[in-house]
mmCIF file of C-alpha atoms and ligand atoms in Angstrom:
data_model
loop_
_atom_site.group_PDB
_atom_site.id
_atom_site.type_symbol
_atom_site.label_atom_id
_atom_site.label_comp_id
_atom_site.label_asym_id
_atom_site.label_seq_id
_atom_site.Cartn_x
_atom_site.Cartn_y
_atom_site.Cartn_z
ATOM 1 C CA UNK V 1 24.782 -81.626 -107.430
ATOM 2 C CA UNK V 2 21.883 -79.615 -108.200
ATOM 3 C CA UNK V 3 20.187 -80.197 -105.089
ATOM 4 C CA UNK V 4 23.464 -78.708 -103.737
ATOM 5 C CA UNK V 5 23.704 -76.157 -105.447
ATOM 6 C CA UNK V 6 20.048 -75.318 -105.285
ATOM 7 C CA UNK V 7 20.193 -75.626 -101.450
ATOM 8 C CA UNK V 8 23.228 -73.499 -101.123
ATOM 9 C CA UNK V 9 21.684 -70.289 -102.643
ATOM 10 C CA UNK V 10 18.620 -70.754 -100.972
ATOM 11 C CA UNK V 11 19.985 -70.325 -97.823
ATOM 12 C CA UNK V 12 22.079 -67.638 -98.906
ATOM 13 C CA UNK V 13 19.222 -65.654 -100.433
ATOM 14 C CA UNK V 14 16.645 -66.768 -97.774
ATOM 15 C CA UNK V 15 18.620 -65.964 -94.517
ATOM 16 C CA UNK V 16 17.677 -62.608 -94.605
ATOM 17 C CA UNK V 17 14.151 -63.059 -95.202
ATOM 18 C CA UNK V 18 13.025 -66.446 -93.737
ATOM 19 C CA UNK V 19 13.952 -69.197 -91.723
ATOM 20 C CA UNK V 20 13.650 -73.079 -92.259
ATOM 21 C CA UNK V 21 9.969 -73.334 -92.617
ATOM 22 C CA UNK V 22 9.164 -76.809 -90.217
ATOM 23 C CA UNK V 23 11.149 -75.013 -87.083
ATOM 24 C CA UNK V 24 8.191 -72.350 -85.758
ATOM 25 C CA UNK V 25 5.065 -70.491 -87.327
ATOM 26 C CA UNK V 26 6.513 -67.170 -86.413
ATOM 27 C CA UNK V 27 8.769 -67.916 -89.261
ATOM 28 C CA UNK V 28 5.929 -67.147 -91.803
ATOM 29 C CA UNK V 29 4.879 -64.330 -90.267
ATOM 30 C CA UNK V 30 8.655 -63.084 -90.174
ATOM 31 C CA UNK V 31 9.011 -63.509 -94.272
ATOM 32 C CA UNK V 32 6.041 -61.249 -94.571
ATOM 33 C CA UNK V 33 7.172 -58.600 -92.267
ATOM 34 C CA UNK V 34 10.779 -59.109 -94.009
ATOM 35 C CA UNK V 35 10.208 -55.987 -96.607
ATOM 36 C CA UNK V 36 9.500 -53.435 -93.514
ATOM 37 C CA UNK V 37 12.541 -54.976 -91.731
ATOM 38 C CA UNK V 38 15.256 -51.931 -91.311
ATOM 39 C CA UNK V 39 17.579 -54.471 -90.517
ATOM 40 C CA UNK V 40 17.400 -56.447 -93.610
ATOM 41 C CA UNK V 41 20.288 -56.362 -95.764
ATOM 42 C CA UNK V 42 19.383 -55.824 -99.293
ATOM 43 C CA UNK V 43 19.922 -58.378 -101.957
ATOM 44 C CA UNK V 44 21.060 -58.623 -105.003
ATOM 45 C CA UNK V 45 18.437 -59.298 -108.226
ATOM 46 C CA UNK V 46 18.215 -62.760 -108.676
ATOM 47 C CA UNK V 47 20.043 -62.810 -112.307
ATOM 48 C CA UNK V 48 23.031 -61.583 -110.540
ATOM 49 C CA UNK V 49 24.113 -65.115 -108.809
ATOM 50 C CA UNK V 50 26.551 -66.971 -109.864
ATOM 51 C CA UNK V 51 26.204 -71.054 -110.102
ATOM 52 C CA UNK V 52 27.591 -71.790 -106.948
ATOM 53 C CA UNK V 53 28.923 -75.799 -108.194
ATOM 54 C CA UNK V 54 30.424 -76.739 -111.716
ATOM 55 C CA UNK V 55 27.927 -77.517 -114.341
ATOM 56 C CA UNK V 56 28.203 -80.349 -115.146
ATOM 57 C CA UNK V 57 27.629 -81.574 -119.035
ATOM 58 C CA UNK V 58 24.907 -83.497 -120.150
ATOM 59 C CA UNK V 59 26.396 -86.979 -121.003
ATOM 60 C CA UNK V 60 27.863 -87.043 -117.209
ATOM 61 C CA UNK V 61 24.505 -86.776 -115.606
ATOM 62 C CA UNK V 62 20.944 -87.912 -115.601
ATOM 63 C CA UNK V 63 18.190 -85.390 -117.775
ATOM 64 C CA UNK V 64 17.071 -82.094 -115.740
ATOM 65 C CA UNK V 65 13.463 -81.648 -117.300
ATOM 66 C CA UNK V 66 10.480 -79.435 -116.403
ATOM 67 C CA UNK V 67 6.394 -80.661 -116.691
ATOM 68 C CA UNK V 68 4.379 -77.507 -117.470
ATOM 69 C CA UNK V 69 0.797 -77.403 -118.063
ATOM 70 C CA UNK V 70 -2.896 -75.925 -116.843
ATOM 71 C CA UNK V 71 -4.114 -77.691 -114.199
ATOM 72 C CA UNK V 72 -5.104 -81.099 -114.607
ATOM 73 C CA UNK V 73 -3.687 -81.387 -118.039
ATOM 74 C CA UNK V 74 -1.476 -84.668 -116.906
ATOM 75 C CA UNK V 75 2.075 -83.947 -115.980
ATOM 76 C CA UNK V 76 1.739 -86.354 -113.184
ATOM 77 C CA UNK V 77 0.899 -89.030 -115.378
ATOM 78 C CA UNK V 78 3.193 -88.455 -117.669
ATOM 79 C CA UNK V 79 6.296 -87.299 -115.803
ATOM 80 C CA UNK V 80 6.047 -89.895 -113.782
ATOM 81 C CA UNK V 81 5.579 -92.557 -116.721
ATOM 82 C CA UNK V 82 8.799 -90.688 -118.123
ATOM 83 C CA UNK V 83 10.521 -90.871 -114.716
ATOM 84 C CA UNK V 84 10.375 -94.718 -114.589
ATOM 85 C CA UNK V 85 11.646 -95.038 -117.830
ATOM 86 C CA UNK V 86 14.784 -92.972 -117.498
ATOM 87 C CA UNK V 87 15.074 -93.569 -113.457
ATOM 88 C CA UNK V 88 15.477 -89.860 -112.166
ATOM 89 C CA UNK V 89 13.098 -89.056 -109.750
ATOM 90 C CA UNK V 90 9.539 -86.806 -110.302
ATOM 91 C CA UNK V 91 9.402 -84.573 -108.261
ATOM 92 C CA UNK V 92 6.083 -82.521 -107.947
ATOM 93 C CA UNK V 93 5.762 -79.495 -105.964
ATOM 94 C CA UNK V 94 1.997 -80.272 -105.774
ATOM 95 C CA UNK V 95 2.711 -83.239 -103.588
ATOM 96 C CA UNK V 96 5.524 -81.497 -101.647
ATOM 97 C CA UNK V 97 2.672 -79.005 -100.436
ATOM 98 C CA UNK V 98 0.159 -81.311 -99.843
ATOM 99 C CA UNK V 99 2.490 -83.896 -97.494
ATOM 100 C CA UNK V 100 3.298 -80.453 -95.560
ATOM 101 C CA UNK V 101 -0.607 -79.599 -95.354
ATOM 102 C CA UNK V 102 -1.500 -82.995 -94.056
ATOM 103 C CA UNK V 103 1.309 -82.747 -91.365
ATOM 104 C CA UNK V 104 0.625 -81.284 -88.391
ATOM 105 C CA UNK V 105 3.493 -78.550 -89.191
ATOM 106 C CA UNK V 106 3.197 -75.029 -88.459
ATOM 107 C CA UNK V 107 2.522 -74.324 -92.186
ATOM 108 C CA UNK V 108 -0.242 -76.450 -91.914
ATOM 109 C CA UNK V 109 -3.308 -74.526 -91.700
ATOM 110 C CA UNK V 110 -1.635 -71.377 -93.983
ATOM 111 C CA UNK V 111 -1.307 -73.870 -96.816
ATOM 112 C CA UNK V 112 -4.436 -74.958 -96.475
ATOM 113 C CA UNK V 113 -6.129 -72.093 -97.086
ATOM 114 C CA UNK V 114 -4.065 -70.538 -100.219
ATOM 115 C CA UNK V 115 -4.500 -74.280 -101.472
ATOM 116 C CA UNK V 116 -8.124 -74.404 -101.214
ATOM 117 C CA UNK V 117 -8.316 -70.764 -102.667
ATOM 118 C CA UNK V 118 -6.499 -72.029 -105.425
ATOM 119 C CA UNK V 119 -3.818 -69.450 -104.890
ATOM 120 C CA UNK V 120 -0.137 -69.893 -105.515
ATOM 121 C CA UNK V 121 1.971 -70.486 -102.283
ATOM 122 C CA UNK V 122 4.582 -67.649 -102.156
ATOM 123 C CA UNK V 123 7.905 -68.397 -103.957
ATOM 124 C CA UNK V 124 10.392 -68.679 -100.754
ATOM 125 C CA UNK V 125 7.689 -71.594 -99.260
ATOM 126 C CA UNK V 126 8.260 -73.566 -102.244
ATOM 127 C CA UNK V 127 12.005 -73.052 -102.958
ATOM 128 C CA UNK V 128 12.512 -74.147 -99.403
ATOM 129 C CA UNK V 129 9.843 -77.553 -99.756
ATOM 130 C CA UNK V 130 11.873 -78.315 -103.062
ATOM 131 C CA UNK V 131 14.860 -77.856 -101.379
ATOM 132 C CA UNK V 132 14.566 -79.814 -98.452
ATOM 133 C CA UNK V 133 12.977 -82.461 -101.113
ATOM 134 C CA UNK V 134 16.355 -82.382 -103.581
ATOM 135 C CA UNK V 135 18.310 -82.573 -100.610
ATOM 136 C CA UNK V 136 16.966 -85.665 -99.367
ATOM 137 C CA UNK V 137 17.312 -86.875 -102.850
ATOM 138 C CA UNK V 138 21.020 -86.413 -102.866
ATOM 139 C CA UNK V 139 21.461 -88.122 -99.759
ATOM 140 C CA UNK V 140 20.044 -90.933 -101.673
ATOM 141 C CA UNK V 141 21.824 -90.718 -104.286
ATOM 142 C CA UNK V 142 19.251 -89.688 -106.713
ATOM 143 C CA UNK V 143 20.178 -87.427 -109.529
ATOM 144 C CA UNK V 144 18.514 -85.930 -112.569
ATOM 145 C CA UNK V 145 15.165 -84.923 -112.478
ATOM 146 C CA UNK V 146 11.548 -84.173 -113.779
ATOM 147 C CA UNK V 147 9.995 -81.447 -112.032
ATOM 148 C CA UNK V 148 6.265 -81.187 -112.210
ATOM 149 C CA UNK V 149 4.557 -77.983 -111.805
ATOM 150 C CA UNK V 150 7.682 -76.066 -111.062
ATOM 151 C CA UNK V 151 8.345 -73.034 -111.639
ATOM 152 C CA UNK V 152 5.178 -71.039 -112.001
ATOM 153 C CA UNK V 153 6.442 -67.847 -111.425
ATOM 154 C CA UNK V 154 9.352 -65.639 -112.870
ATOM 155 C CA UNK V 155 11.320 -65.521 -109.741
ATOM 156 C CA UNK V 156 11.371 -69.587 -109.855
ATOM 157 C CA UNK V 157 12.516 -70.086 -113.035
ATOM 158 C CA UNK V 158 15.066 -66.855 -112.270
ATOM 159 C CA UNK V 159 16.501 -68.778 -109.326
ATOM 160 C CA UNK V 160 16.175 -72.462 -111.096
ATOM 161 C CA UNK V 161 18.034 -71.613 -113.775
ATOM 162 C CA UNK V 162 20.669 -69.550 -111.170
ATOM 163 C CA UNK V 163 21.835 -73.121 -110.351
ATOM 164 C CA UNK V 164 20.980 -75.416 -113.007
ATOM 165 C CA UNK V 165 20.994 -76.075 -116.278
ATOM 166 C CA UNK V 166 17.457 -77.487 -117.424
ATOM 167 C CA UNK V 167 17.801 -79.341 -120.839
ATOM 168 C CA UNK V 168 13.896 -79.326 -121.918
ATOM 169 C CA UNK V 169 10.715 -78.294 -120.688
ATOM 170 C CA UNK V 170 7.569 -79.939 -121.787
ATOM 171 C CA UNK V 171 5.124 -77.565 -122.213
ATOM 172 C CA UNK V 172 1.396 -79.866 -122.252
ATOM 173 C CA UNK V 173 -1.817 -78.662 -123.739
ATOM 174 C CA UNK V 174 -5.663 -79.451 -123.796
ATOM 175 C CA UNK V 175 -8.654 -77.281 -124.556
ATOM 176 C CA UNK V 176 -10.154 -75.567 -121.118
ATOM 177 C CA UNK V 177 -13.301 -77.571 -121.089
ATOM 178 C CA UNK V 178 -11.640 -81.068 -120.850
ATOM 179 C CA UNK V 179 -9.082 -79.629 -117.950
ATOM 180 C CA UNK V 180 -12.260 -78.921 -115.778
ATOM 181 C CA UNK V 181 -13.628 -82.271 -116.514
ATOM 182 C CA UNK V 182 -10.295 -84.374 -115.763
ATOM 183 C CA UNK V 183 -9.786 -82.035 -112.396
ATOM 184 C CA UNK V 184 -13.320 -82.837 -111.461
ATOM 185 C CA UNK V 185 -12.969 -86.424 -112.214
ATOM 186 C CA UNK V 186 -9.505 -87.009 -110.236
ATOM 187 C CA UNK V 187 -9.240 -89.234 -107.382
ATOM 188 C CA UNK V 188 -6.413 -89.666 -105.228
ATOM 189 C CA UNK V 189 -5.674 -93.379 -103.657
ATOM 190 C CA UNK V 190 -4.852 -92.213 -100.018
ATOM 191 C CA UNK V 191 -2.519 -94.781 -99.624
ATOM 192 C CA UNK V 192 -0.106 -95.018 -102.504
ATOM 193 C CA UNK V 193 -0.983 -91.663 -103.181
ATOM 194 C CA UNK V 194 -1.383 -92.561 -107.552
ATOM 195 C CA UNK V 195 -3.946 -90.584 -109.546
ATOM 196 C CA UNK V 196 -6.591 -91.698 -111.345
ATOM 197 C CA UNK V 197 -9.789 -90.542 -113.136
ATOM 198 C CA UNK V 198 -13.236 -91.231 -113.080
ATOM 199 C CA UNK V 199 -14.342 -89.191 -115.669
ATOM 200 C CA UNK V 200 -15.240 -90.141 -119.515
ATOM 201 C CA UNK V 201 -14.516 -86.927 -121.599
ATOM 202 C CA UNK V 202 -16.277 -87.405 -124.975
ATOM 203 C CA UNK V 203 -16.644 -84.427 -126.577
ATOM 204 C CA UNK V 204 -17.900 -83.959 -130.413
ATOM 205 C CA UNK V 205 -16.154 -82.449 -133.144
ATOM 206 C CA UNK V 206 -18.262 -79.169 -133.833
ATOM 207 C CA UNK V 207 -17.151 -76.177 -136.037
ATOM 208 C CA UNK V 208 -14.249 -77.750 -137.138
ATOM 209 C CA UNK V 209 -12.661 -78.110 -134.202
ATOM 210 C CA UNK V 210 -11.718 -81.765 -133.540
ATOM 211 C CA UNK V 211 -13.315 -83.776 -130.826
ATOM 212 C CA UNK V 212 -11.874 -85.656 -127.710
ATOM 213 C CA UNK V 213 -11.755 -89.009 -126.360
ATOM 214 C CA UNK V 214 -10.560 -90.189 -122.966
ATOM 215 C CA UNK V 215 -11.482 -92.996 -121.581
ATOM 216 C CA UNK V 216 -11.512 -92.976 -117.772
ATOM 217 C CA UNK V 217 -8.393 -94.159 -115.942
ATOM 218 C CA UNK V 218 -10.234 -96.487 -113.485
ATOM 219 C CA UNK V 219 -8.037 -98.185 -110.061
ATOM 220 C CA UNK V 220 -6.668 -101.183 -109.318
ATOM 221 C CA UNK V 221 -8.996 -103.128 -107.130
ATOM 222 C CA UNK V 222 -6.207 -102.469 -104.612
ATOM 223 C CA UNK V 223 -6.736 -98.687 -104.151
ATOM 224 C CA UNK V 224 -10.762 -98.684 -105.323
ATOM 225 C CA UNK V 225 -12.139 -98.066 -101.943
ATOM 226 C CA UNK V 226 -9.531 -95.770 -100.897
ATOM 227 C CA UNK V 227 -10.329 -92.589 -103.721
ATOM 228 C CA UNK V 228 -10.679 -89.307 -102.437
ATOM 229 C CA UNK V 229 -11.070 -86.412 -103.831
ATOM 230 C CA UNK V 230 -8.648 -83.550 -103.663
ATOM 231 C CA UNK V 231 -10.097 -80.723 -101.608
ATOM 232 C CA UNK V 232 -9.136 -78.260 -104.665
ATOM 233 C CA UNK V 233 -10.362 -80.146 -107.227
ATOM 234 C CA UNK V 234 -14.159 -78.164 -106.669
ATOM 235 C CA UNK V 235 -15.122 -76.332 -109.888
ATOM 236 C CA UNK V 236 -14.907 -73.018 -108.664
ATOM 237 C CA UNK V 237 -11.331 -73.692 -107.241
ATOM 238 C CA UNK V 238 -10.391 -75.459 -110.741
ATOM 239 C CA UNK V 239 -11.448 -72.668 -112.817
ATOM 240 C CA UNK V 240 -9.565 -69.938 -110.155
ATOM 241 C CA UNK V 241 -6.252 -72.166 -110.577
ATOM 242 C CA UNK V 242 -6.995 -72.021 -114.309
ATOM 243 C CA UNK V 243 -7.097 -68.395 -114.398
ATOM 244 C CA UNK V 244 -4.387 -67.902 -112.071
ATOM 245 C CA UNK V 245 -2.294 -70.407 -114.354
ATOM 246 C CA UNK V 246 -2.762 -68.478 -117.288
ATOM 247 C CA UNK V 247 -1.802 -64.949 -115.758
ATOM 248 C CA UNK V 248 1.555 -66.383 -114.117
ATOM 249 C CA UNK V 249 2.516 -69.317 -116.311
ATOM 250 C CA UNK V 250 2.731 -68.305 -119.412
ATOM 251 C CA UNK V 251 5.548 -65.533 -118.876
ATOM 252 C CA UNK V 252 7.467 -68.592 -117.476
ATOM 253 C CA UNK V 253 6.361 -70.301 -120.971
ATOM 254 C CA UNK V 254 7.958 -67.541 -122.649
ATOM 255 C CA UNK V 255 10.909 -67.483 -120.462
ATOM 256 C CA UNK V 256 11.718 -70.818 -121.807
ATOM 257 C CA UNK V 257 10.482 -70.591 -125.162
ATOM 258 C CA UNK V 258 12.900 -67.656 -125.879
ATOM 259 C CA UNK V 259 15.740 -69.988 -124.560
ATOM 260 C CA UNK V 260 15.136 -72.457 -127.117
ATOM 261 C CA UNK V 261 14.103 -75.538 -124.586
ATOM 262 C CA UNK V 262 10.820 -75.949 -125.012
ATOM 263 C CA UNK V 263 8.280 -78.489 -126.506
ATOM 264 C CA UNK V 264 4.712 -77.464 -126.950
ATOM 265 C CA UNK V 265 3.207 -80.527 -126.777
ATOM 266 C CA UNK V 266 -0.958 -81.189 -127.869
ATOM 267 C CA UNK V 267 -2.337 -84.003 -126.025
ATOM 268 C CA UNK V 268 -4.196 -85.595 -128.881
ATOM 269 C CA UNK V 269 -6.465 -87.754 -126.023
ATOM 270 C CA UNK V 270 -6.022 -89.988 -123.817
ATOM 271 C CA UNK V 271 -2.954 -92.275 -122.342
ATOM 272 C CA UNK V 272 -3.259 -94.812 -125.076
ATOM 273 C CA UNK V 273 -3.227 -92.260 -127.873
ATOM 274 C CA UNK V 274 -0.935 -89.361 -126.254
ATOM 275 C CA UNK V 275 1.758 -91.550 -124.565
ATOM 276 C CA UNK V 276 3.425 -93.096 -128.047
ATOM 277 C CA UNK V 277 3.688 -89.790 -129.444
ATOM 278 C CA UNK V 278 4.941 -87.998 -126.672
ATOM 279 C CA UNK V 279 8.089 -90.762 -126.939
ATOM 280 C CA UNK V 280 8.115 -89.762 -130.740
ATOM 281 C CA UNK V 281 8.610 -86.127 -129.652
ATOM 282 C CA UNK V 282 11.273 -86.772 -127.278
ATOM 283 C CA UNK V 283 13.084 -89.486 -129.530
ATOM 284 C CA UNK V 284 12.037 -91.670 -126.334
ATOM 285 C CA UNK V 285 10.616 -95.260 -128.808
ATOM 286 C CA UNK V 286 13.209 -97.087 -128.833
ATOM 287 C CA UNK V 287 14.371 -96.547 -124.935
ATOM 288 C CA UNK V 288 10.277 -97.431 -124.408
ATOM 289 C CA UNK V 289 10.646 -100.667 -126.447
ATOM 290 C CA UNK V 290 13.566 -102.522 -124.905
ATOM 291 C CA UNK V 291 12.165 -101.450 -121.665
ATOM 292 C CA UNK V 292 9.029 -103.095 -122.501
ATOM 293 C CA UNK V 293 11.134 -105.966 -123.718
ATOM 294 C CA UNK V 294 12.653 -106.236 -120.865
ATOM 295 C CA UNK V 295 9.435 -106.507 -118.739
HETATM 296 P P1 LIG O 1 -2.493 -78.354 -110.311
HETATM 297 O O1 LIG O 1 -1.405 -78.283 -111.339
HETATM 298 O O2 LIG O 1 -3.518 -79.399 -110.625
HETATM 299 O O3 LIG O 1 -3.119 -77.016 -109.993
HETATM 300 P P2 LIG O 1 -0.592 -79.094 -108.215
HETATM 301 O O4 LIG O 1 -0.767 -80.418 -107.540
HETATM 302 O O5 LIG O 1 0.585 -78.923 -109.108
HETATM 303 O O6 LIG O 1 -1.975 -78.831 -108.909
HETATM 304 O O7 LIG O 1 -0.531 -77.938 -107.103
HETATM 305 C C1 LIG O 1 -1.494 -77.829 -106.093
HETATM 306 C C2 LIG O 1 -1.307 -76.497 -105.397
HETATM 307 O O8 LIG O 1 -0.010 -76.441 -104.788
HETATM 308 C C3 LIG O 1 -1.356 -75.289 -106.310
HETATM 309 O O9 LIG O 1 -2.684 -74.843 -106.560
HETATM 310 C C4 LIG O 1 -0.564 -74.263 -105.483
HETATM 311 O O10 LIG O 1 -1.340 -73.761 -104.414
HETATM 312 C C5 LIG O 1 0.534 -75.123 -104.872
HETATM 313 N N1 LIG O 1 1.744 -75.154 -105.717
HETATM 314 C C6 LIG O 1 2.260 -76.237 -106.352
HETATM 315 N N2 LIG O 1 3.369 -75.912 -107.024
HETATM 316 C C7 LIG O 1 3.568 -74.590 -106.827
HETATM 317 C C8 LIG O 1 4.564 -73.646 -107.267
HETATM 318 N N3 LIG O 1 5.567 -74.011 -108.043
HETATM 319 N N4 LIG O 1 4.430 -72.360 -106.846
HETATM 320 C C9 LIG O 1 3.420 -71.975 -106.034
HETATM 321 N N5 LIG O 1 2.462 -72.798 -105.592
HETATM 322 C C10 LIG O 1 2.524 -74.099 -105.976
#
């Protein structure tokens, strides 16, 4: 339904400004030169669109959540540990922009370079690779979801919440340092595409301030030789995405904050220590014990 919806107003509030991204690279260009375009018919502000589909209530359908969180702070861990227990699918944009960067698609080489700047992608590239991704869903038959790092911007959560309802975000948190450790100790199996992390953050408490434990998430013999390293994971790209998380994220923080559905969340280390009470938070235990029952 979502995905529906979602797909409907995008190509209503695209058509004048850009065209299914995978059909030509003249169709970048184009959304650029859309704002000088005298034949472009103005649109209406984003807040002014009304849910195309029904919303539906809670108990008839599967959660609608959001991951936020700095860069390398774990919402792929965790949303996806959270998407296996309550079988909606995660969905991160992240991995949406990488498949189309390791295509040979005429975004290719584009995304490349904002990725490896650590830049955002623009807004309409994204709405249209989550699109085409919720679409696909439906046609599966998925429904529900956890979205990981989406939105970042104001004009994403404007047009998410245009046509859905989102019933919690989960906002994560770690101190700076450790986020530039775990991105610099991430490896990617480049088969089955899981994260892991080399790295052994052990910091002291000093000054009061408490200290942190993780111990590194090591592979499966299985995907051990086949690590790499994500081409933005270099310290100078972490600490621009860091920087360029904090100026655009947190108004999106706020956006959800002042609508009462969000959950700061402190990771208080690593998966062993974090995971139990993030089910406390989210009233998740008991759902996490017959499941593990069940195993
Ligand atoms: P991280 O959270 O570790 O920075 P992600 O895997 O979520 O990494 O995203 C990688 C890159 O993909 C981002 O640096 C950005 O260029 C792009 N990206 C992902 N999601 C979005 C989004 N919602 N809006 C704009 N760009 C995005």
């Amino acid at each position: 339904m979502a995905a529906i919806a979602l797909n409907r107003l995008v190509r209503a509030k695209a058509s004048f400004y850009f065209s299914p991204i995978s059909s030509s690279s003249s169709i970048f260009r184009r959304s650029f030169s859309s704002e000088t375009d005298p034949t472009r018919v103005p649109s209406s502000p984003i807040h002014e669109h009304k849910p195309l589909l029904p919303r539906r209530d809670l108990k008839d359908r599967n959660v609608q959540w959001i991951f936020l969180g700095s860069p390398g702070v774990g919402k792929g861990t965790y949303a996806s540990r959270l998407s296996n227990l309550l079988g909606v699918p995660h969905i991160a944009t992240g991995d949406l922009v990488r498949e189309e960067l390791s295509s040979s698609g005429p975004l290719s080489q584009q995304l490349k370079e904002i990725v490896n700047q650590g830049k955002l992608v623009s807004d309409e590239i994204i709405i249209s690779l989550l699109s085409k991704r919720l679409e696909a869903g439906d046609a599966k038959g998925e429904s529900g979801f956890i979205l990981d790092g989406f939105p970042r911007t104001i004009r994403q959560a404007e047009i998410l919440e245009g046509v859905t309802d989102i019933d919690l975000v989960v906002n994560l948190k770690l101190r700076e340092d450790v986020l530039v450790e775990k991105c610099l100790g991430r490896r990617v199996c480049s088969e089955c595409n899981k994260n892991f992390n080399v790295a052994c953050i052990n910091i002291e408490a000093k000054n009061g301030i408490p200290g942190v434990y993780m111990a590194p998430l090591l592979p499966p013999s299985g995907c051990a030789s086949k690590l790499i390293t994500r081409s933005d994971d270099t310290e100078e790209v972490i600490k621009e995405r860091l920087r360029i998380y904090n100026d655009m994220c947190h108004p999106v923080e706020e956006f959800y904050s002042s609508r009462g559905k969000m959950l700061e969340f402190d990771l208080p280390g690593g998966i062993p220590e974090s995971w139990p009470k993030l089910l406390h938070a989210l009233n998740l235990d008991e759902q996490e014990e017959r499941r593990v029952a069940a195993a």
